[in-house]
């Protein structure tokens, strides 16, 4: 039995998709996880396959054909309309054949059997999909990409201090379509409040600012002279995630990239501040972790 998963979106999304599939493979003692990369060929935001940053096991294979396009709402108009109007009905109809299509943000229990291959097409953005095998997931997400000398110095500094990752997601969140859904959630006031909460608990906190628009992030946090801040400059997406994950505490944005940074952190006593609203006009609860401080 194989678990085939549609890989789509940015690095954080891809990690959730992989983790869900890998957890099912482990539970069912499946033969392999197969990553369906067909949708990445023409990814509208220019996203690239990013899981090669990690120590993915040899039982994971890559599929580059369009064999499963009929289960993608981008390629199947019937599915696209059906998911929008009757998502639960579409889910149940396909799930009978071990095909799980679910783009809703809330957790959905997957009742798969061992009768044949399992196909997943969704975002699966909750640790509940893999919490029972979290140790293996964390092991799979061991970084294997090499940092340059400057980044290695940063990593040592971050690892050796009361470092706080502050992730300011701007970039594609500012385009019209994304802004309506995710924009305006993590404001200047949100970040400053989160930083002050951690500063009150950790007086020697050092705030490391990561952003896809560092100039705007610098302007957003200007005037906070009582905060020890380090603006981390431009790194690759993979290097940023590795450096962020080395921090001890977090003020995250409403981003799966932020989510994974805090999840990969080895600090068991980490403080995580997160926005109390993840999306505009939608109630999203499954993505939140216990003990987070919601602002």
PDB file of C-alpha atoms in Angstrom:
ATOM      1  CA  UNK A   1       0.000   0.000   0.000  1.00  0.00           C
ATOM      2  CA  UNK A   2       1.290   3.455  -0.981  1.00  0.00           C
ATOM      3  CA  UNK A   3       0.245   6.882   0.270  1.00  0.00           C
ATOM      4  CA  UNK A   4       0.207   9.412  -2.566  1.00  0.00           C
ATOM      5  CA  UNK A   5      -0.010  13.079  -1.602  1.00  0.00           C
ATOM      6  CA  UNK A   6      -0.498  16.147  -3.776  1.00  0.00           C
ATOM      7  CA  UNK A   7       2.262  18.639  -2.997  1.00  0.00           C
ATOM      8  CA  UNK A   8       1.288  22.289  -3.435  1.00  0.00           C
ATOM      9  CA  UNK A   9       1.882  25.731  -2.003  1.00  0.00           C
ATOM     10  CA  UNK A  10       4.929  27.063  -0.204  1.00  0.00           C
ATOM     11  CA  UNK A  11       7.406  25.317   2.068  1.00  0.00           C
ATOM     12  CA  UNK A  12       5.158  25.345   5.152  1.00  0.00           C
ATOM     13  CA  UNK A  13       2.222  23.909   3.223  1.00  0.00           C
ATOM     14  CA  UNK A  14       4.406  21.203   1.704  1.00  0.00           C
ATOM     15  CA  UNK A  15       5.598  20.177   5.163  1.00  0.00           C
ATOM     16  CA  UNK A  16       2.037  19.738   6.423  1.00  0.00           C
ATOM     17  CA  UNK A  17       1.121  17.719   3.327  1.00  0.00           C
ATOM     18  CA  UNK A  18       4.143  15.462   3.733  1.00  0.00           C
ATOM     19  CA  UNK A  19       3.635  15.026   7.488  1.00  0.00           C
ATOM     20  CA  UNK A  20       0.031  13.908   7.050  1.00  0.00           C
ATOM     21  CA  UNK A  21       0.965  11.368   4.372  1.00  0.00           C
ATOM     22  CA  UNK A  22       3.984  10.079   6.274  1.00  0.00           C
ATOM     23  CA  UNK A  23       1.886   9.580   9.414  1.00  0.00           C
ATOM     24  CA  UNK A  24      -0.633   7.472   7.494  1.00  0.00           C
ATOM     25  CA  UNK A  25       2.159   5.402   5.969  1.00  0.00           C
ATOM     26  CA  UNK A  26       3.623   4.720   9.418  1.00  0.00           C
ATOM     27  CA  UNK A  27       0.279   3.821  10.993  1.00  0.00           C
ATOM     28  CA  UNK A  28      -0.701   1.481   8.164  1.00  0.00           C
ATOM     29  CA  UNK A  29       2.823   0.121   7.681  1.00  0.00           C
ATOM     30  CA  UNK A  30       2.616   1.198   4.064  1.00  0.00           C
ATOM     31  CA  UNK A  31       5.265   0.597   1.458  1.00  0.00           C
ATOM     32  CA  UNK A  32       5.985   4.175   0.418  1.00  0.00           C
ATOM     33  CA  UNK A  33       4.976   7.812   0.415  1.00  0.00           C
ATOM     34  CA  UNK A  34       4.718   9.161  -3.118  1.00  0.00           C
ATOM     35  CA  UNK A  35       4.891  12.917  -3.610  1.00  0.00           C
ATOM     36  CA  UNK A  36       2.686  14.049  -6.496  1.00  0.00           C
ATOM     37  CA  UNK A  37       4.447  17.166  -7.838  1.00  0.00           C
ATOM     38  CA  UNK A  38       2.233  17.784 -10.877  1.00  0.00           C
ATOM     39  CA  UNK A  39       0.751  20.959  -9.391  1.00  0.00           C
ATOM     40  CA  UNK A  40       4.186  22.447  -8.688  1.00  0.00           C
ATOM     41  CA  UNK A  41       4.996  22.670 -12.409  1.00  0.00           C
ATOM     42  CA  UNK A  42       2.850  25.755 -12.943  1.00  0.00           C
ATOM     43  CA  UNK A  43       2.602  27.092  -9.397  1.00  0.00           C
ATOM     44  CA  UNK A  44       1.102  30.559  -9.770  1.00  0.00           C
ATOM     45  CA  UNK A  45       3.229  32.195  -7.057  1.00  0.00           C
ATOM     46  CA  UNK A  46       6.461  30.681  -8.309  1.00  0.00           C
ATOM     47  CA  UNK A  47       6.736  28.260  -5.396  1.00  0.00           C
ATOM     48  CA  UNK A  48       9.277  25.464  -5.753  1.00  0.00           C
ATOM     49  CA  UNK A  49       9.539  21.993  -4.300  1.00  0.00           C
ATOM     50  CA  UNK A  50      11.210  22.527  -0.913  1.00  0.00           C
ATOM     51  CA  UNK A  51      11.247  19.179   0.880  1.00  0.00           C
ATOM     52  CA  UNK A  52      14.734  18.447  -0.465  1.00  0.00           C
ATOM     53  CA  UNK A  53      15.940  20.583   2.454  1.00  0.00           C
ATOM     54  CA  UNK A  54      15.285  17.640   4.770  1.00  0.00           C
ATOM     55  CA  UNK A  55      16.442  14.110   5.530  1.00  0.00           C
ATOM     56  CA  UNK A  56      13.473  12.465   3.860  1.00  0.00           C
ATOM     57  CA  UNK A  57      13.676   8.621   4.031  1.00  0.00           C
ATOM     58  CA  UNK A  58      14.302   6.446   0.988  1.00  0.00           C
ATOM     59  CA  UNK A  59      10.748   5.110   1.182  1.00  0.00           C
ATOM     60  CA  UNK A  60       9.578   8.485  -0.147  1.00  0.00           C
ATOM     61  CA  UNK A  61       9.397   8.788  -3.934  1.00  0.00           C
ATOM     62  CA  UNK A  62       8.579  11.587  -6.358  1.00  0.00           C
ATOM     63  CA  UNK A  63       5.910  11.359  -9.044  1.00  0.00           C
ATOM     64  CA  UNK A  64       6.084  13.892 -11.884  1.00  0.00           C
ATOM     65  CA  UNK A  65       3.277  12.654 -14.138  1.00  0.00           C
ATOM     66  CA  UNK A  66      -0.275  14.026 -14.275  1.00  0.00           C
ATOM     67  CA  UNK A  67      -1.883  10.707 -13.449  1.00  0.00           C
ATOM     68  CA  UNK A  68      -3.899  12.123 -10.544  1.00  0.00           C
ATOM     69  CA  UNK A  69      -4.980  15.453 -12.045  1.00  0.00           C
ATOM     70  CA  UNK A  70      -8.602  14.312 -12.028  1.00  0.00           C
ATOM     71  CA  UNK A  71      -8.502  14.664  -8.236  1.00  0.00           C
ATOM     72  CA  UNK A  72      -7.316  18.278  -8.407  1.00  0.00           C
ATOM     73  CA  UNK A  73      -9.818  21.112  -8.416  1.00  0.00           C
ATOM     74  CA  UNK A  74      -7.405  23.112 -10.570  1.00  0.00           C
ATOM     75  CA  UNK A  75      -7.707  20.522 -13.345  1.00  0.00           C
ATOM     76  CA  UNK A  76     -11.236  19.179 -12.733  1.00  0.00           C
ATOM     77  CA  UNK A  77     -14.048  21.799 -13.081  1.00  0.00           C
ATOM     78  CA  UNK A  78     -16.641  19.439 -11.589  1.00  0.00           C
ATOM     79  CA  UNK A  79     -14.516  18.952  -8.501  1.00  0.00           C
ATOM     80  CA  UNK A  80     -13.790  22.671  -8.224  1.00  0.00           C
ATOM     81  CA  UNK A  81     -17.486  23.580  -8.228  1.00  0.00           C
ATOM     82  CA  UNK A  82     -18.451  20.631  -6.039  1.00  0.00           C
ATOM     83  CA  UNK A  83     -15.882  21.464  -3.376  1.00  0.00           C
ATOM     84  CA  UNK A  84     -17.084  25.037  -3.230  1.00  0.00           C
ATOM     85  CA  UNK A  85     -20.778  24.186  -2.941  1.00  0.00           C
ATOM     86  CA  UNK A  86     -20.826  20.766  -1.266  1.00  0.00           C
ATOM     87  CA  UNK A  87     -17.394  20.075   0.301  1.00  0.00           C
ATOM     88  CA  UNK A  88     -18.656  17.462   2.771  1.00  0.00           C
ATOM     89  CA  UNK A  89     -20.538  15.529   0.098  1.00  0.00           C
ATOM     90  CA  UNK A  90     -17.520  15.542  -2.229  1.00  0.00           C
ATOM     91  CA  UNK A  91     -15.287  14.408   0.617  1.00  0.00           C
ATOM     92  CA  UNK A  92     -17.518  11.444   1.498  1.00  0.00           C
ATOM     93  CA  UNK A  93     -18.008  10.386  -2.122  1.00  0.00           C
ATOM     94  CA  UNK A  94     -14.278  10.127  -2.813  1.00  0.00           C
ATOM     95  CA  UNK A  95     -13.288   8.842   0.647  1.00  0.00           C
ATOM     96  CA  UNK A  96     -15.117   5.575  -0.064  1.00  0.00           C
ATOM     97  CA  UNK A  97     -12.258   4.786  -2.451  1.00  0.00           C
ATOM     98  CA  UNK A  98      -9.419   5.931  -0.176  1.00  0.00           C
ATOM     99  CA  UNK A  99      -9.244   9.300  -1.962  1.00  0.00           C
ATOM    100  CA  UNK A 100      -9.272  12.169   0.521  1.00  0.00           C
ATOM    101  CA  UNK A 101      -9.937  15.639  -0.876  1.00  0.00           C
ATOM    102  CA  UNK A 102     -10.304  18.326   1.766  1.00  0.00           C
ATOM    103  CA  UNK A 103      -9.317  21.975   1.365  1.00  0.00           C
ATOM    104  CA  UNK A 104     -11.104  23.181   4.482  1.00  0.00           C
ATOM    105  CA  UNK A 105      -8.809  24.550   7.188  1.00  0.00           C
ATOM    106  CA  UNK A 106     -10.403  22.584   9.999  1.00  0.00           C
ATOM    107  CA  UNK A 107      -9.229  19.125  11.015  1.00  0.00           C
ATOM    108  CA  UNK A 108     -10.887  16.182   9.274  1.00  0.00           C
ATOM    109  CA  UNK A 109     -10.466  12.656  10.602  1.00  0.00           C
ATOM    110  CA  UNK A 110      -9.144  10.403   7.836  1.00  0.00           C
ATOM    111  CA  UNK A 111     -10.554   6.888   7.954  1.00  0.00           C
ATOM    112  CA  UNK A 112      -8.385   5.044   5.470  1.00  0.00           C
ATOM    113  CA  UNK A 113      -8.106   1.271   5.078  1.00  0.00           C
ATOM    114  CA  UNK A 114      -5.386  -1.020   3.780  1.00  0.00           C
ATOM    115  CA  UNK A 115      -7.350  -2.254   0.768  1.00  0.00           C
ATOM    116  CA  UNK A 116      -5.309  -0.197  -1.690  1.00  0.00           C
ATOM    117  CA  UNK A 117      -3.363   2.980  -2.253  1.00  0.00           C
ATOM    118  CA  UNK A 118      -4.411   6.135  -0.429  1.00  0.00           C
ATOM    119  CA  UNK A 119      -4.510   9.505  -2.187  1.00  0.00           C
ATOM    120  CA  UNK A 120      -4.482  12.857  -0.369  1.00  0.00           C
ATOM    121  CA  UNK A 121      -5.261  16.281  -1.809  1.00  0.00           C
ATOM    122  CA  UNK A 122      -5.553  18.989   0.812  1.00  0.00           C
ATOM    123  CA  UNK A 123      -3.499  21.192   3.109  1.00  0.00           C
ATOM    124  CA  UNK A 124      -3.905  19.186   6.365  1.00  0.00           C
ATOM    125  CA  UNK A 125      -2.846  22.097   8.582  1.00  0.00           C
ATOM    126  CA  UNK A 126      -3.023  20.620  12.058  1.00  0.00           C
ATOM    127  CA  UNK A 127      -0.593  18.652  14.195  1.00  0.00           C
ATOM    128  CA  UNK A 128      -3.504  16.302  14.966  1.00  0.00           C
ATOM    129  CA  UNK A 129      -2.822  14.578  11.642  1.00  0.00           C
ATOM    130  CA  UNK A 130       0.604  13.415  12.864  1.00  0.00           C
ATOM    131  CA  UNK A 131       0.860  14.028  16.619  1.00  0.00           C
ATOM    132  CA  UNK A 132       1.080  10.301  17.385  1.00  0.00           C
ATOM    133  CA  UNK A 133       4.223   9.974  15.221  1.00  0.00           C
ATOM    134  CA  UNK A 134       5.689  13.416  15.928  1.00  0.00           C
ATOM    135  CA  UNK A 135       9.141  12.046  16.778  1.00  0.00           C
ATOM    136  CA  UNK A 136       9.466  10.486  13.351  1.00  0.00           C
ATOM    137  CA  UNK A 137       8.160  13.608  11.629  1.00  0.00           C
ATOM    138  CA  UNK A 138      10.699  15.750  13.479  1.00  0.00           C
ATOM    139  CA  UNK A 139      13.431  13.295  12.502  1.00  0.00           C
ATOM    140  CA  UNK A 140      12.369  13.455   8.846  1.00  0.00           C
ATOM    141  CA  UNK A 141      12.543  17.246   9.033  1.00  0.00           C
ATOM    142  CA  UNK A 142      16.212  17.270   9.960  1.00  0.00           C
ATOM    143  CA  UNK A 143      17.910  19.876   7.785  1.00  0.00           C
ATOM    144  CA  UNK A 144      20.501  18.601   5.311  1.00  0.00           C
ATOM    145  CA  UNK A 145      21.056  21.791   3.313  1.00  0.00           C
ATOM    146  CA  UNK A 146      24.313  23.582   4.051  1.00  0.00           C
ATOM    147  CA  UNK A 147      24.391  27.045   5.568  1.00  0.00           C
ATOM    148  CA  UNK A 148      27.099  29.437   4.451  1.00  0.00           C
ATOM    149  CA  UNK A 149      29.709  30.740   6.919  1.00  0.00           C
ATOM    150  CA  UNK A 150      27.747  33.879   7.788  1.00  0.00           C
ATOM    151  CA  UNK A 151      24.601  31.849   8.427  1.00  0.00           C
ATOM    152  CA  UNK A 152      26.517  29.380  10.591  1.00  0.00           C
ATOM    153  CA  UNK A 153      27.669  32.300  12.757  1.00  0.00           C
ATOM    154  CA  UNK A 154      24.071  33.470  13.034  1.00  0.00           C
ATOM    155  CA  UNK A 155      22.958  29.971  13.965  1.00  0.00           C
ATOM    156  CA  UNK A 156      25.488  29.731  16.800  1.00  0.00           C
ATOM    157  CA  UNK A 157      24.477  33.146  18.126  1.00  0.00           C
ATOM    158  CA  UNK A 158      20.780  32.301  17.982  1.00  0.00           C
ATOM    159  CA  UNK A 159      21.277  28.909  19.622  1.00  0.00           C
ATOM    160  CA  UNK A 160      23.391  30.365  22.430  1.00  0.00           C
ATOM    161  CA  UNK A 161      21.080  33.137  23.589  1.00  0.00           C
ATOM    162  CA  UNK A 162      17.532  33.839  24.744  1.00  0.00           C
ATOM    163  CA  UNK A 163      16.602  34.253  21.104  1.00  0.00           C
ATOM    164  CA  UNK A 164      13.089  35.127  20.002  1.00  0.00           C
ATOM    165  CA  UNK A 165      12.026  34.577  16.415  1.00  0.00           C
ATOM    166  CA  UNK A 166       9.751  37.361  15.154  1.00  0.00           C
ATOM    167  CA  UNK A 167       8.409  36.388  11.738  1.00  0.00           C
ATOM    168  CA  UNK A 168       6.818  39.189   9.728  1.00  0.00           C
ATOM    169  CA  UNK A 169       5.120  37.744   6.654  1.00  0.00           C
ATOM    170  CA  UNK A 170       4.430  40.392   4.039  1.00  0.00           C
ATOM    171  CA  UNK A 171       5.312  39.675   0.391  1.00  0.00           C
ATOM    172  CA  UNK A 172       2.497  37.718  -1.241  1.00  0.00           C
ATOM    173  CA  UNK A 173       0.179  38.512   1.697  1.00  0.00           C
ATOM    174  CA  UNK A 174      -0.093  42.031   0.294  1.00  0.00           C
ATOM    175  CA  UNK A 175      -1.522  41.085  -3.096  1.00  0.00           C
ATOM    176  CA  UNK A 176      -5.267  41.604  -3.397  1.00  0.00           C
ATOM    177  CA  UNK A 177      -6.443  37.980  -3.242  1.00  0.00           C
ATOM    178  CA  UNK A 178      -4.252  37.021  -0.293  1.00  0.00           C
ATOM    179  CA  UNK A 179      -4.808  40.275   1.579  1.00  0.00           C
ATOM    180  CA  UNK A 180      -8.543  39.687   1.697  1.00  0.00           C
ATOM    181  CA  UNK A 181      -7.934  36.327   3.376  1.00  0.00           C
ATOM    182  CA  UNK A 182      -4.768  36.830   5.447  1.00  0.00           C
ATOM    183  CA  UNK A 183      -3.803  40.494   5.305  1.00  0.00           C
ATOM    184  CA  UNK A 184      -4.120  42.889   8.223  1.00  0.00           C
ATOM    185  CA  UNK A 185      -4.119  40.116  10.811  1.00  0.00           C
ATOM    186  CA  UNK A 186      -0.594  40.583  12.143  1.00  0.00           C
ATOM    187  CA  UNK A 187      -0.308  44.325  12.633  1.00  0.00           C
ATOM    188  CA  UNK A 188       2.444  46.461  14.161  1.00  0.00           C
ATOM    189  CA  UNK A 189       0.456  46.452  17.399  1.00  0.00           C
ATOM    190  CA  UNK A 190       0.296  42.649  17.362  1.00  0.00           C
ATOM    191  CA  UNK A 191       4.047  42.211  16.971  1.00  0.00           C
ATOM    192  CA  UNK A 192       4.940  44.812  19.586  1.00  0.00           C
ATOM    193  CA  UNK A 193       2.506  43.331  22.096  1.00  0.00           C
ATOM    194  CA  UNK A 194       3.908  39.826  21.508  1.00  0.00           C
ATOM    195  CA  UNK A 195       7.466  41.055  21.932  1.00  0.00           C
ATOM    196  CA  UNK A 196       6.590  42.865  25.158  1.00  0.00           C
ATOM    197  CA  UNK A 197       4.896  39.761  26.564  1.00  0.00           C
ATOM    198  CA  UNK A 198       8.062  37.735  26.007  1.00  0.00           C
ATOM    199  CA  UNK A 199      10.327  40.583  27.198  1.00  0.00           C
ATOM    200  CA  UNK A 200       8.422  40.675  30.500  1.00  0.00           C
ATOM    201  CA  UNK A 201       8.989  36.944  30.945  1.00  0.00           C
ATOM    202  CA  UNK A 202      12.534  36.844  29.519  1.00  0.00           C
ATOM    203  CA  UNK A 203      14.296  40.140  30.382  1.00  0.00           C
ATOM    204  CA  UNK A 204      17.412  39.297  28.345  1.00  0.00           C
ATOM    205  CA  UNK A 205      15.427  38.293  25.258  1.00  0.00           C
ATOM    206  CA  UNK A 206      17.089  39.015  21.921  1.00  0.00           C
ATOM    207  CA  UNK A 207      14.602  39.452  19.089  1.00  0.00           C
ATOM    208  CA  UNK A 208      15.628  38.102  15.700  1.00  0.00           C
ATOM    209  CA  UNK A 209      13.482  39.570  12.942  1.00  0.00           C
ATOM    210  CA  UNK A 210      12.804  37.449   9.869  1.00  0.00           C
ATOM    211  CA  UNK A 211      10.766  38.740   6.955  1.00  0.00           C
ATOM    212  CA  UNK A 212      10.267  38.484   3.211  1.00  0.00           C
ATOM    213  CA  UNK A 213      10.298  42.307   3.138  1.00  0.00           C
ATOM    214  CA  UNK A 214      12.971  43.416   5.574  1.00  0.00           C
ATOM    215  CA  UNK A 215      12.713  47.138   4.754  1.00  0.00           C
ATOM    216  CA  UNK A 216       9.007  47.127   5.623  1.00  0.00           C
ATOM    217  CA  UNK A 217       9.658  45.042   8.738  1.00  0.00           C
ATOM    218  CA  UNK A 218      12.322  47.510   9.894  1.00  0.00           C
ATOM    219  CA  UNK A 219       9.888  50.389   9.440  1.00  0.00           C
ATOM    220  CA  UNK A 220       7.117  48.475  11.233  1.00  0.00           C
ATOM    221  CA  UNK A 221       9.246  47.948  14.358  1.00  0.00           C
ATOM    222  CA  UNK A 222      11.005  51.306  14.381  1.00  0.00           C
ATOM    223  CA  UNK A 223      11.033  53.170  17.679  1.00  0.00           C
ATOM    224  CA  UNK A 224      11.242  50.088  19.902  1.00  0.00           C
ATOM    225  CA  UNK A 225      14.469  51.209  21.539  1.00  0.00           C
ATOM    226  CA  UNK A 226      13.917  49.077  24.640  1.00  0.00           C
ATOM    227  CA  UNK A 227      14.092  45.908  22.548  1.00  0.00           C
ATOM    228  CA  UNK A 228      17.345  44.191  21.582  1.00  0.00           C
ATOM    229  CA  UNK A 229      16.599  43.488  17.905  1.00  0.00           C
ATOM    230  CA  UNK A 230      18.607  41.819  15.155  1.00  0.00           C
ATOM    231  CA  UNK A 231      17.298  42.116  11.611  1.00  0.00           C
ATOM    232  CA  UNK A 232      18.467  38.961   9.920  1.00  0.00           C
ATOM    233  CA  UNK A 233      18.685  40.241   6.355  1.00  0.00           C
ATOM    234  CA  UNK A 234      17.981  38.147   3.290  1.00  0.00           C
ATOM    235  CA  UNK A 235      18.539  34.408   3.394  1.00  0.00           C
ATOM    236  CA  UNK A 236      17.082  31.634   1.303  1.00  0.00           C
ATOM    237  CA  UNK A 237      13.703  30.277   2.404  1.00  0.00           C
ATOM    238  CA  UNK A 238      15.329  27.064   3.617  1.00  0.00           C
ATOM    239  CA  UNK A 239      18.080  28.878   5.538  1.00  0.00           C
ATOM    240  CA  UNK A 240      15.512  31.183   7.150  1.00  0.00           C
ATOM    241  CA  UNK A 241      13.462  28.257   8.405  1.00  0.00           C
ATOM    242  CA  UNK A 242      16.518  26.535   9.864  1.00  0.00           C
ATOM    243  CA  UNK A 243      17.661  29.706  11.631  1.00  0.00           C
ATOM    244  CA  UNK A 244      14.149  30.479  12.874  1.00  0.00           C
ATOM    245  CA  UNK A 245      13.769  26.971  14.275  1.00  0.00           C
ATOM    246  CA  UNK A 246      16.931  27.460  16.367  1.00  0.00           C
ATOM    247  CA  UNK A 247      15.266  30.261  18.334  1.00  0.00           C
ATOM    248  CA  UNK A 248      14.023  29.596  21.853  1.00  0.00           C
ATOM    249  CA  UNK A 249      10.791  31.607  21.692  1.00  0.00           C
ATOM    250  CA  UNK A 250       8.466  32.877  18.972  1.00  0.00           C
ATOM    251  CA  UNK A 251       6.156  35.656  17.842  1.00  0.00           C
ATOM    252  CA  UNK A 252       4.718  34.045  14.747  1.00  0.00           C
ATOM    253  CA  UNK A 253       2.630  35.352  11.878  1.00  0.00           C
ATOM    254  CA  UNK A 254      -0.485  33.675  10.484  1.00  0.00           C
ATOM    255  CA  UNK A 255       1.726  31.576   8.255  1.00  0.00           C
ATOM    256  CA  UNK A 256       2.485  27.850   8.060  1.00  0.00           C
ATOM    257  CA  UNK A 257       6.147  28.798   7.595  1.00  0.00           C
ATOM    258  CA  UNK A 258       6.054  30.422  11.056  1.00  0.00           C
ATOM    259  CA  UNK A 259       4.134  27.455  12.426  1.00  0.00           C
ATOM    260  CA  UNK A 260       6.821  24.992  11.425  1.00  0.00           C
ATOM    261  CA  UNK A 261       9.623  27.169  12.804  1.00  0.00           C
ATOM    262  CA  UNK A 262       8.146  26.946  16.288  1.00  0.00           C
ATOM    263  CA  UNK A 263       7.255  23.250  15.911  1.00  0.00           C
ATOM    264  CA  UNK A 264      10.833  22.341  14.957  1.00  0.00           C
ATOM    265  CA  UNK A 265      12.253  24.217  17.945  1.00  0.00           C
ATOM    266  CA  UNK A 266      13.884  21.928  20.493  1.00  0.00           C
ATOM    267  CA  UNK A 267      13.119  24.246  23.414  1.00  0.00           C
ATOM    268  CA  UNK A 268      10.508  22.428  25.503  1.00  0.00           C
ATOM    269  CA  UNK A 269       9.844  25.606  27.501  1.00  0.00           C
ATOM    270  CA  UNK A 270       9.293  27.815  24.449  1.00  0.00           C
ATOM    271  CA  UNK A 271       6.885  30.730  24.567  1.00  0.00           C
ATOM    272  CA  UNK A 272       4.834  31.115  21.401  1.00  0.00           C
ATOM    273  CA  UNK A 273       2.728  34.197  20.728  1.00  0.00           C
ATOM    274  CA  UNK A 274       0.274  33.873  17.860  1.00  0.00           C
ATOM    275  CA  UNK A 275      -2.561  35.936  16.390  1.00  0.00           C
ATOM    276  CA  UNK A 276      -5.958  34.984  17.795  1.00  0.00           C
ATOM    277  CA  UNK A 277      -7.372  35.252  14.268  1.00  0.00           C
ATOM    278  CA  UNK A 278      -5.667  33.180  11.556  1.00  0.00           C
ATOM    279  CA  UNK A 279      -7.750  34.285   8.575  1.00  0.00           C
ATOM    280  CA  UNK A 280     -10.194  37.067   7.808  1.00  0.00           C
ATOM    281  CA  UNK A 281     -13.819  36.022   7.833  1.00  0.00           C
ATOM    282  CA  UNK A 282     -13.037  32.382   8.652  1.00  0.00           C
ATOM    283  CA  UNK A 283     -12.913  30.554  11.953  1.00  0.00           C
ATOM    284  CA  UNK A 284      -9.722  28.487  12.061  1.00  0.00           C
ATOM    285  CA  UNK A 285      -8.965  26.523  15.234  1.00  0.00           C
ATOM    286  CA  UNK A 286      -7.184  23.305  14.282  1.00  0.00           C
ATOM    287  CA  UNK A 287      -3.871  24.978  13.521  1.00  0.00           C
ATOM    288  CA  UNK A 288      -3.448  26.308  17.067  1.00  0.00           C
ATOM    289  CA  UNK A 289      -1.268  24.460  19.564  1.00  0.00           C
ATOM    290  CA  UNK A 290      -1.793  24.132  23.306  1.00  0.00           C
ATOM    291  CA  UNK A 291      -0.082  26.685  25.543  1.00  0.00           C
ATOM    292  CA  UNK A 292       0.210  29.308  22.809  1.00  0.00           C
ATOM    293  CA  UNK A 293      -0.437  32.881  23.920  1.00  0.00           C
ATOM    294  CA  UNK A 294      -3.095  34.274  21.586  1.00  0.00           C
ATOM    295  CA  UNK A 295      -3.163  37.998  20.899  1.00  0.00           C
TER     296      UNK A 295
END
